[in-house]
Amino acid sequence: MIVLLLTTQEKVGERIAARLRSKYNYIVQTFTSARKFMEAAYDEGPSRIDLLMADYLSFLNDELNPFEKMVEMESVIPFIYYNTPFAKAGHRAEYWYNKIVRHIKAYISDEKVAGLIRLFTQIDEIISSPDIQPYVRLLNEPPEINDEEEVEEDKNLFLEGLRMQYGIHNSRFRVLKYLYDRIGEDVMEEDICNDLWNEYSERKTGVLYSYISELRKLCGSNGGQANGLPGGRRLYIERSGKRSYRMVICQGGQEKKPIRE
């Protein structure tokens, strides 16, 4: 699956693209220029590109209408605005599908149209995830992303606060920091073990499991519900694969089911 993604929020776009790559093994190319985005779509064409995803704000100050231009160039590719404000989470897949049927179904094959619901459902799930959704413009009023130095300082203060509050041992704290530095990413247990002990073995993996279990309890405890994050958000460590983990930020009211090792 090959997807072109146009965004006015480069960091957010890269986060969405990274999740599509890691979770579904899609090929995703991101753009911040509307014209370069459309030029790439014309160059590759509908035989190679499966979907165009664009930020709803990308064309507001541009005379280019992507639907009209694709029809004019006789190179029509399924196209959605990933941050449309007109559909709610859980209903975006249906909204995008209906848009496709209404506007460009006559220009693409029935087989390609039929496969879009599954793709749109996957995209909706990614955009609705707690580490992406709060930052997407138009879906909501996003919090500002601070400069890198401020983010690094805030992160260190936050982690040290957790360490002091819960008396986290050095080894557990290294696991916590390793996952927090890669928040939202799939992290292989082999990489964590090598970072901690320069060794990846069954014995070390067992130790890592116990550390992860302790950290999950810490993040889910009553004292850790807010964890110092804005809006009462909290951290959660989830199993993202057979041998990988992912740390995410959950909204205060969200509950996660325990994940068994």
PDB file of C-alpha atoms in Angstrom:
ATOM      1  CA  MET A   1       0.000   0.000   0.000  1.00  0.00           C
ATOM      2  CA  ILE A   2       1.493   3.362  -1.069  1.00  0.00           C
ATOM      3  CA  VAL A   3       0.184   6.554   0.554  1.00  0.00           C
ATOM      4  CA  LEU A   4       1.097  10.217  -0.003  1.00  0.00           C
ATOM      5  CA  LEU A   5       0.442  12.445   3.012  1.00  0.00           C
ATOM      6  CA  LEU A   6       0.249  16.252   2.896  1.00  0.00           C
ATOM      7  CA  THR A   7       0.324  18.134   6.200  1.00  0.00           C
ATOM      8  CA  THR A   8       0.718  21.616   7.642  1.00  0.00           C
ATOM      9  CA  GLN A   9       1.966  19.996  10.889  1.00  0.00           C
ATOM     10  CA  GLU A  10       5.210  18.259   9.971  1.00  0.00           C
ATOM     11  CA  LYS A  11       5.764  16.532  13.336  1.00  0.00           C
ATOM     12  CA  VAL A  12       2.183  15.294  13.461  1.00  0.00           C
ATOM     13  CA  GLY A  13       2.324  14.095   9.860  1.00  0.00           C
ATOM     14  CA  GLU A  14       5.519  12.168  10.502  1.00  0.00           C
ATOM     15  CA  ARG A  15       3.972  10.553  13.572  1.00  0.00           C
ATOM     16  CA  ILE A  16       0.954   9.392  11.536  1.00  0.00           C
ATOM     17  CA  ALA A  17       3.224   8.157   8.742  1.00  0.00           C
ATOM     18  CA  ALA A  18       5.477   6.293  11.180  1.00  0.00           C
ATOM     19  CA  ARG A  19       2.482   4.460  12.672  1.00  0.00           C
ATOM     20  CA  LEU A  20       1.203   3.459   9.201  1.00  0.00           C
ATOM     21  CA  ARG A  21       4.655   2.136   8.356  1.00  0.00           C
ATOM     22  CA  SER A  22       5.283   0.236  11.585  1.00  0.00           C
ATOM     23  CA  LYS A  23       1.798  -1.151  12.144  1.00  0.00           C
ATOM     24  CA  TYR A  24       0.717  -1.976   8.591  1.00  0.00           C
ATOM     25  CA  ASN A  25       3.990  -1.903   6.641  1.00  0.00           C
ATOM     26  CA  TYR A  26       2.645   0.765   4.256  1.00  0.00           C
ATOM     27  CA  ILE A  27       4.928   2.966   2.182  1.00  0.00           C
ATOM     28  CA  VAL A  28       4.167   6.560   3.192  1.00  0.00           C
ATOM     29  CA  GLN A  29       5.729   9.743   1.810  1.00  0.00           C
ATOM     30  CA  THR A  30       5.021  13.033   3.585  1.00  0.00           C
ATOM     31  CA  PHE A  31       4.843  16.534   2.082  1.00  0.00           C
ATOM     32  CA  THR A  32       4.420  20.073   3.401  1.00  0.00           C
ATOM     33  CA  SER A  33       3.959  21.650  -0.051  1.00  0.00           C
ATOM     34  CA  ALA A  34       0.560  21.191  -1.743  1.00  0.00           C
ATOM     35  CA  ARG A  35       2.002  21.577  -5.217  1.00  0.00           C
ATOM     36  CA  LYS A  36       4.833  19.075  -4.675  1.00  0.00           C
ATOM     37  CA  PHE A  37       2.277  16.689  -3.190  1.00  0.00           C
ATOM     38  CA  MET A  38       0.044  16.892  -6.276  1.00  0.00           C
ATOM     39  CA  GLU A  39       3.010  16.760  -8.662  1.00  0.00           C
ATOM     40  CA  ALA A  40       4.136  13.512  -7.026  1.00  0.00           C
ATOM     41  CA  ALA A  41       0.601  12.142  -7.368  1.00  0.00           C
ATOM     42  CA  TYR A  42       0.525  12.974 -11.099  1.00  0.00           C
ATOM     43  CA  ASP A  43       4.002  11.560 -11.682  1.00  0.00           C
ATOM     44  CA  GLU A  44       3.239   8.224 -10.022  1.00  0.00           C
ATOM     45  CA  GLY A  45      -0.427   8.021 -11.002  1.00  0.00           C
ATOM     46  CA  PRO A  46      -3.304   5.820  -9.813  1.00  0.00           C
ATOM     47  CA  SER A  47      -1.574   2.606 -10.878  1.00  0.00           C
ATOM     48  CA  ARG A  48       1.015   3.096  -8.117  1.00  0.00           C
ATOM     49  CA  ILE A  49      -0.564   5.375  -5.493  1.00  0.00           C
ATOM     50  CA  ASP A  50      -3.363   3.869  -3.388  1.00  0.00           C
ATOM     51  CA  LEU A  51      -4.381   6.925  -1.358  1.00  0.00           C
ATOM     52  CA  LEU A  52      -3.798  10.658  -1.010  1.00  0.00           C
ATOM     53  CA  MET A  53      -4.221  12.012   2.538  1.00  0.00           C
ATOM     54  CA  ALA A  54      -4.212  15.766   3.042  1.00  0.00           C
ATOM     55  CA  ASP A  55      -4.493  18.229   5.887  1.00  0.00           C
ATOM     56  CA  TYR A  56      -7.811  20.090   5.534  1.00  0.00           C
ATOM     57  CA  LEU A  57      -5.899  23.385   5.842  1.00  0.00           C
ATOM     58  CA  SER A  58      -3.455  22.630   3.025  1.00  0.00           C
ATOM     59  CA  PHE A  59      -5.530  24.034   0.160  1.00  0.00           C
ATOM     60  CA  LEU A  60      -7.392  26.883   1.867  1.00  0.00           C
ATOM     61  CA  ASN A  61      -5.008  29.524   0.584  1.00  0.00           C
ATOM     62  CA  ASP A  62      -4.297  27.835  -2.733  1.00  0.00           C
ATOM     63  CA  GLU A  63      -6.295  28.013  -5.934  1.00  0.00           C
ATOM     64  CA  LEU A  64      -5.604  24.317  -6.541  1.00  0.00           C
ATOM     65  CA  ASN A  65      -8.653  22.082  -6.089  1.00  0.00           C
ATOM     66  CA  PRO A  66      -7.318  18.507  -5.826  1.00  0.00           C
ATOM     67  CA  PHE A  67     -10.510  16.807  -7.034  1.00  0.00           C
ATOM     68  CA  GLU A  68     -10.924  19.034 -10.086  1.00  0.00           C
ATOM     69  CA  LYS A  69      -7.230  18.893 -10.911  1.00  0.00           C
ATOM     70  CA  MET A  70      -7.091  15.081 -10.820  1.00  0.00           C
ATOM     71  CA  VAL A  71     -10.101  14.800 -13.126  1.00  0.00           C
ATOM     72  CA  GLU A  72      -8.591  17.404 -15.443  1.00  0.00           C
ATOM     73  CA  MET A  73      -5.292  15.471 -15.567  1.00  0.00           C
ATOM     74  CA  GLU A  74      -7.148  12.146 -15.976  1.00  0.00           C
ATOM     75  CA  SER A  75      -5.193  10.759 -13.030  1.00  0.00           C
ATOM     76  CA  VAL A  76      -7.728  10.198 -10.253  1.00  0.00           C
ATOM     77  CA  ILE A  77      -6.566   8.681  -6.950  1.00  0.00           C
ATOM     78  CA  PRO A  78      -8.688   8.141  -3.797  1.00  0.00           C
ATOM     79  CA  PHE A  79      -8.334  11.314  -1.719  1.00  0.00           C
ATOM     80  CA  ILE A  80      -9.299  12.196   1.882  1.00  0.00           C
ATOM     81  CA  TYR A  81      -8.805  15.023   4.342  1.00  0.00           C
ATOM     82  CA  TYR A  82      -7.466  13.131   7.352  1.00  0.00           C
ATOM     83  CA  ASN A  83      -8.347  15.876   9.841  1.00  0.00           C
ATOM     84  CA  THR A  84     -11.825  16.714   8.582  1.00  0.00           C
ATOM     85  CA  PRO A  85     -13.846  18.468  11.303  1.00  0.00           C
ATOM     86  CA  PHE A  86     -17.104  17.064   9.933  1.00  0.00           C
ATOM     87  CA  ALA A  87     -16.816  13.495  11.215  1.00  0.00           C
ATOM     88  CA  LYS A  88     -16.357  12.077  14.704  1.00  0.00           C
ATOM     89  CA  ALA A  89     -13.906   9.382  15.814  1.00  0.00           C
ATOM     90  CA  GLY A  90     -15.223   5.959  14.942  1.00  0.00           C
ATOM     91  CA  HIS A  91     -17.291   7.356  12.047  1.00  0.00           C
ATOM     92  CA  ARG A  92     -14.542   8.837   9.883  1.00  0.00           C
ATOM     93  CA  ALA A  93     -14.067   5.682   7.803  1.00  0.00           C
ATOM     94  CA  GLU A  94     -17.701   5.742   6.734  1.00  0.00           C
ATOM     95  CA  TYR A  95     -17.527   9.502   6.092  1.00  0.00           C
ATOM     96  CA  TRP A  96     -14.416   9.186   3.893  1.00  0.00           C
ATOM     97  CA  TYR A  97     -15.882   6.225   2.025  1.00  0.00           C
ATOM     98  CA  ASN A  98     -19.106   8.103   1.250  1.00  0.00           C
ATOM     99  CA  LYS A  99     -17.057  11.038  -0.008  1.00  0.00           C
ATOM    100  CA  ILE A 100     -15.121   8.767  -2.341  1.00  0.00           C
ATOM    101  CA  VAL A 101     -18.298   7.165  -3.676  1.00  0.00           C
ATOM    102  CA  ARG A 102     -19.914  10.547  -4.214  1.00  0.00           C
ATOM    103  CA  HIS A 103     -17.009  12.318  -5.890  1.00  0.00           C
ATOM    104  CA  ILE A 104     -14.659   9.946  -7.683  1.00  0.00           C
ATOM    105  CA  LYS A 105     -16.118   6.412  -7.777  1.00  0.00           C
ATOM    106  CA  ALA A 106     -16.731   6.805 -11.510  1.00  0.00           C
ATOM    107  CA  TYR A 107     -12.981   7.212 -12.031  1.00  0.00           C
ATOM    108  CA  ILE A 108     -11.610   4.285  -9.987  1.00  0.00           C
ATOM    109  CA  SER A 109     -12.262   0.546 -10.061  1.00  0.00           C
ATOM    110  CA  ASP A 110     -14.888  -1.155  -7.903  1.00  0.00           C
ATOM    111  CA  GLU A 111     -12.148  -3.387  -6.485  1.00  0.00           C
ATOM    112  CA  LYS A 112     -10.169  -0.394  -5.247  1.00  0.00           C
ATOM    113  CA  VAL A 113     -13.279   1.245  -3.788  1.00  0.00           C
ATOM    114  CA  ALA A 114     -14.202  -1.983  -1.957  1.00  0.00           C
ATOM    115  CA  GLY A 115     -10.806  -2.113  -0.243  1.00  0.00           C
ATOM    116  CA  LEU A 116     -11.002   1.418   1.105  1.00  0.00           C
ATOM    117  CA  ILE A 117     -13.189   0.810   4.177  1.00  0.00           C
ATOM    118  CA  ARG A 118     -10.524  -1.359   5.818  1.00  0.00           C
ATOM    119  CA  LEU A 119      -7.814   1.194   5.013  1.00  0.00           C
ATOM    120  CA  PHE A 120      -9.942   4.083   6.291  1.00  0.00           C
ATOM    121  CA  THR A 121     -10.713   2.207   9.520  1.00  0.00           C
ATOM    122  CA  GLN A 122      -6.992   1.721  10.129  1.00  0.00           C
ATOM    123  CA  ILE A 123      -6.299   5.415   9.518  1.00  0.00           C
ATOM    124  CA  ASP A 124      -9.133   6.457  11.850  1.00  0.00           C
ATOM    125  CA  GLU A 125      -7.748   4.239  14.619  1.00  0.00           C
ATOM    126  CA  ILE A 126      -4.290   5.768  14.241  1.00  0.00           C
ATOM    127  CA  ILE A 127      -5.531   9.365  14.161  1.00  0.00           C
ATOM    128  CA  SER A 128      -7.759   8.686  17.186  1.00  0.00           C
ATOM    129  CA  SER A 129      -4.902   7.210  19.240  1.00  0.00           C
ATOM    130  CA  PRO A 130      -4.161   9.154  22.447  1.00  0.00           C
ATOM    131  CA  ASP A 131      -0.623  10.128  21.411  1.00  0.00           C
ATOM    132  CA  ILE A 132      -1.722  11.631  18.071  1.00  0.00           C
ATOM    133  CA  GLN A 133      -5.328  12.875  18.343  1.00  0.00           C
ATOM    134  CA  PRO A 134      -4.680  15.746  20.809  1.00  0.00           C
ATOM    135  CA  TYR A 135      -2.218  17.377  18.397  1.00  0.00           C
ATOM    136  CA  VAL A 136      -4.194  17.237  15.146  1.00  0.00           C
ATOM    137  CA  ARG A 137      -5.612  20.600  14.063  1.00  0.00           C
ATOM    138  CA  LEU A 138      -9.363  20.862  13.318  1.00  0.00           C
ATOM    139  CA  LEU A 139     -10.133  17.547  15.052  1.00  0.00           C
ATOM    140  CA  ASN A 140      -9.619  19.517  18.249  1.00  0.00           C
ATOM    141  CA  GLU A 141      -7.797  22.523  19.609  1.00  0.00           C
ATOM    142  CA  PRO A 142      -4.274  21.094  19.904  1.00  0.00           C
ATOM    143  CA  PRO A 143      -1.815  21.850  22.708  1.00  0.00           C
ATOM    144  CA  GLU A 144       1.297  23.621  21.551  1.00  0.00           C
ATOM    145  CA  ILE A 145       4.438  21.584  20.979  1.00  0.00           C
ATOM    146  CA  ASN A 146       7.241  23.403  22.779  1.00  0.00           C
ATOM    147  CA  ASP A 147      10.700  24.005  21.413  1.00  0.00           C
ATOM    148  CA  GLU A 148      12.979  20.959  21.681  1.00  0.00           C
ATOM    149  CA  GLU A 149      15.044  22.368  24.564  1.00  0.00           C
ATOM    150  CA  GLU A 150      11.918  23.148  26.580  1.00  0.00           C
ATOM    151  CA  VAL A 151      10.491  19.714  25.837  1.00  0.00           C
ATOM    152  CA  GLU A 152      13.714  18.022  26.956  1.00  0.00           C
ATOM    153  CA  GLU A 153      13.809  20.059  30.179  1.00  0.00           C
ATOM    154  CA  ASP A 154      10.134  19.389  30.954  1.00  0.00           C
ATOM    155  CA  LYS A 155      10.588  15.687  30.201  1.00  0.00           C
ATOM    156  CA  ASN A 156      13.561  15.359  32.546  1.00  0.00           C
ATOM    157  CA  LEU A 157      11.765  17.215  35.347  1.00  0.00           C
ATOM    158  CA  PHE A 158       8.695  15.039  34.882  1.00  0.00           C
ATOM    159  CA  LEU A 159      10.665  11.772  34.913  1.00  0.00           C
ATOM    160  CA  GLU A 160      12.766  12.807  37.902  1.00  0.00           C
ATOM    161  CA  GLY A 161       9.540  13.721  39.706  1.00  0.00           C
ATOM    162  CA  LEU A 162       8.192  10.223  39.124  1.00  0.00           C
ATOM    163  CA  ARG A 163      11.483   8.730  40.253  1.00  0.00           C
ATOM    164  CA  MET A 164      11.438  10.689  43.515  1.00  0.00           C
ATOM    165  CA  GLN A 165       7.734  10.135  44.196  1.00  0.00           C
ATOM    166  CA  TYR A 166       7.816   6.360  43.725  1.00  0.00           C
ATOM    167  CA  GLY A 167      11.431   5.594  44.646  1.00  0.00           C
ATOM    168  CA  ILE A 168      12.050   3.930  41.278  1.00  0.00           C
ATOM    169  CA  HIS A 169      15.261   1.882  41.231  1.00  0.00           C
ATOM    170  CA  ASN A 170      17.923   2.836  38.692  1.00  0.00           C
ATOM    171  CA  SER A 171      17.376  -0.192  36.440  1.00  0.00           C
ATOM    172  CA  ARG A 172      13.586   0.311  36.295  1.00  0.00           C
ATOM    173  CA  PHE A 173      14.087   4.029  35.704  1.00  0.00           C
ATOM    174  CA  ARG A 174      16.331   3.297  32.702  1.00  0.00           C
ATOM    175  CA  VAL A 175      13.530   1.203  31.183  1.00  0.00           C
ATOM    176  CA  LEU A 176      11.010   3.974  31.887  1.00  0.00           C
ATOM    177  CA  LYS A 177      13.234   6.627  30.288  1.00  0.00           C
ATOM    178  CA  TYR A 178      14.093   4.403  27.313  1.00  0.00           C
ATOM    179  CA  LEU A 179      10.372   3.934  26.519  1.00  0.00           C
ATOM    180  CA  TYR A 180       9.466   7.568  27.268  1.00  0.00           C
ATOM    181  CA  ASP A 181      12.198   8.817  24.883  1.00  0.00           C
ATOM    182  CA  ARG A 182      10.482   6.730  22.181  1.00  0.00           C
ATOM    183  CA  ILE A 183       6.876   7.415  23.153  1.00  0.00           C
ATOM    184  CA  GLY A 184       4.398   6.192  20.559  1.00  0.00           C
ATOM    185  CA  GLU A 185       7.006   3.956  18.881  1.00  0.00           C
ATOM    186  CA  ASP A 186       7.279   0.168  18.836  1.00  0.00           C
ATOM    187  CA  VAL A 187      10.377  -0.768  20.868  1.00  0.00           C
ATOM    188  CA  MET A 188      11.886  -4.239  20.620  1.00  0.00           C
ATOM    189  CA  GLU A 189      12.659  -6.012  23.900  1.00  0.00           C
ATOM    190  CA  GLU A 190      16.059  -6.969  22.430  1.00  0.00           C
ATOM    191  CA  ASP A 191      16.986  -3.277  22.134  1.00  0.00           C
ATOM    192  CA  ILE A 192      15.957  -2.581  25.732  1.00  0.00           C
ATOM    193  CA  CYS A 193      17.962  -5.560  27.044  1.00  0.00           C
ATOM    194  CA  ASN A 194      21.044  -4.538  25.073  1.00  0.00           C
ATOM    195  CA  ASP A 195      20.730  -0.971  26.376  1.00  0.00           C
ATOM    196  CA  LEU A 196      20.491  -2.165  29.991  1.00  0.00           C
ATOM    197  CA  TRP A 197      22.865  -5.127  30.070  1.00  0.00           C
ATOM    198  CA  ASN A 198      24.555  -5.431  26.657  1.00  0.00           C
ATOM    199  CA  GLU A 199      22.975  -8.868  26.640  1.00  0.00           C
ATOM    200  CA  TYR A 200      19.844 -10.380  25.161  1.00  0.00           C
ATOM    201  CA  SER A 201      19.002 -13.737  26.726  1.00  0.00           C
ATOM    202  CA  GLU A 202      16.050 -15.603  28.171  1.00  0.00           C
ATOM    203  CA  ARG A 203      17.187 -14.715  31.695  1.00  0.00           C
ATOM    204  CA  LYS A 204      17.489 -10.993  30.925  1.00  0.00           C
ATOM    205  CA  THR A 205      14.147 -11.036  29.088  1.00  0.00           C
ATOM    206  CA  GLY A 206      12.530 -12.459  32.230  1.00  0.00           C
ATOM    207  CA  VAL A 207      14.004  -9.634  34.295  1.00  0.00           C
ATOM    208  CA  LEU A 208      12.739  -7.087  31.757  1.00  0.00           C
ATOM    209  CA  TYR A 209       9.218  -8.563  31.999  1.00  0.00           C
ATOM    210  CA  SER A 210       9.246  -8.008  35.771  1.00  0.00           C
ATOM    211  CA  TYR A 211      10.446  -4.398  35.323  1.00  0.00           C
ATOM    212  CA  ILE A 212       7.719  -3.691  32.765  1.00  0.00           C
ATOM    213  CA  SER A 213       5.124  -5.197  35.110  1.00  0.00           C
ATOM    214  CA  GLU A 214       6.268  -2.952  37.965  1.00  0.00           C
ATOM    215  CA  LEU A 215       6.190   0.138  35.757  1.00  0.00           C
ATOM    216  CA  ARG A 216       2.685  -0.680  34.522  1.00  0.00           C
ATOM    217  CA  LYS A 217       1.457  -0.853  38.107  1.00  0.00           C
ATOM    218  CA  LEU A 218       3.160   2.461  38.848  1.00  0.00           C
ATOM    219  CA  CYS A 219       1.586   4.212  35.847  1.00  0.00           C
ATOM    220  CA  GLY A 220      -1.859   2.804  36.686  1.00  0.00           C
ATOM    221  CA  SER A 221      -1.793   3.544  40.402  1.00  0.00           C
ATOM    222  CA  ASN A 222      -4.056   6.212  41.910  1.00  0.00           C
ATOM    223  CA  GLY A 223      -1.056   8.423  42.503  1.00  0.00           C
ATOM    224  CA  GLY A 224       0.057   7.964  38.916  1.00  0.00           C
ATOM    225  CA  GLN A 225      -3.227   8.712  37.177  1.00  0.00           C
ATOM    226  CA  ALA A 226      -2.218  12.246  36.277  1.00  0.00           C
ATOM    227  CA  ASN A 227       1.555  11.623  36.357  1.00  0.00           C
ATOM    228  CA  GLY A 228       2.126  15.351  36.091  1.00  0.00           C
ATOM    229  CA  LEU A 229       0.900  15.464  32.498  1.00  0.00           C
ATOM    230  CA  PRO A 230      -1.462  18.226  31.280  1.00  0.00           C
ATOM    231  CA  GLY A 231      -5.175  17.491  31.308  1.00  0.00           C
ATOM    232  CA  GLY A 232      -4.920  14.625  33.780  1.00  0.00           C
ATOM    233  CA  ARG A 233      -3.307  12.369  31.187  1.00  0.00           C
ATOM    234  CA  ARG A 234      -1.296   9.311  32.185  1.00  0.00           C
ATOM    235  CA  LEU A 235       1.290   6.977  30.749  1.00  0.00           C
ATOM    236  CA  TYR A 236       0.603   3.410  29.705  1.00  0.00           C
ATOM    237  CA  ILE A 237       2.947   0.668  28.466  1.00  0.00           C
ATOM    238  CA  GLU A 238       1.274  -1.666  26.001  1.00  0.00           C
ATOM    239  CA  ARG A 239       2.368  -4.826  24.227  1.00  0.00           C
ATOM    240  CA  SER A 240       2.651  -3.768  20.562  1.00  0.00           C
ATOM    241  CA  GLY A 241       3.902  -7.121  19.270  1.00  0.00           C
ATOM    242  CA  LYS A 242       5.192 -10.523  20.355  1.00  0.00           C
ATOM    243  CA  ARG A 243       8.548  -9.045  21.356  1.00  0.00           C
ATOM    244  CA  SER A 244       7.889  -5.314  21.472  1.00  0.00           C
ATOM    245  CA  TYR A 245       6.372  -2.620  23.668  1.00  0.00           C
ATOM    246  CA  ARG A 246       4.990   0.865  23.120  1.00  0.00           C
ATOM    247  CA  MET A 247       4.508   3.671  25.643  1.00  0.00           C
ATOM    248  CA  VAL A 248       1.462   5.877  24.983  1.00  0.00           C
ATOM    249  CA  ILE A 249      -0.284   8.778  26.692  1.00  0.00           C
ATOM    250  CA  CYS A 250      -3.893   8.089  27.652  1.00  0.00           C
ATOM    251  CA  GLN A 251      -6.550  10.628  28.535  1.00  0.00           C
ATOM    252  CA  GLY A 252      -7.434  10.674  32.223  1.00  0.00           C
ATOM    253  CA  GLY A 253     -10.768   8.941  31.703  1.00  0.00           C
ATOM    254  CA  GLN A 254      -9.441   6.225  29.425  1.00  0.00           C
ATOM    255  CA  GLU A 255      -9.052   2.751  30.805  1.00  0.00           C
ATOM    256  CA  LYS A 256      -6.689   0.179  29.359  1.00  0.00           C
ATOM    257  CA  LYS A 257      -7.251  -3.538  29.776  1.00  0.00           C
ATOM    258  CA  PRO A 258      -4.282  -5.335  31.375  1.00  0.00           C
ATOM    259  CA  ILE A 259      -2.045  -6.961  28.789  1.00  0.00           C
ATOM    260  CA  ARG A 260      -0.712 -10.413  29.684  1.00  0.00           C
ATOM    261  CA  GLU A 261       2.895 -11.300  29.034  1.00  0.00           C
TER     262      GLU A 261
END
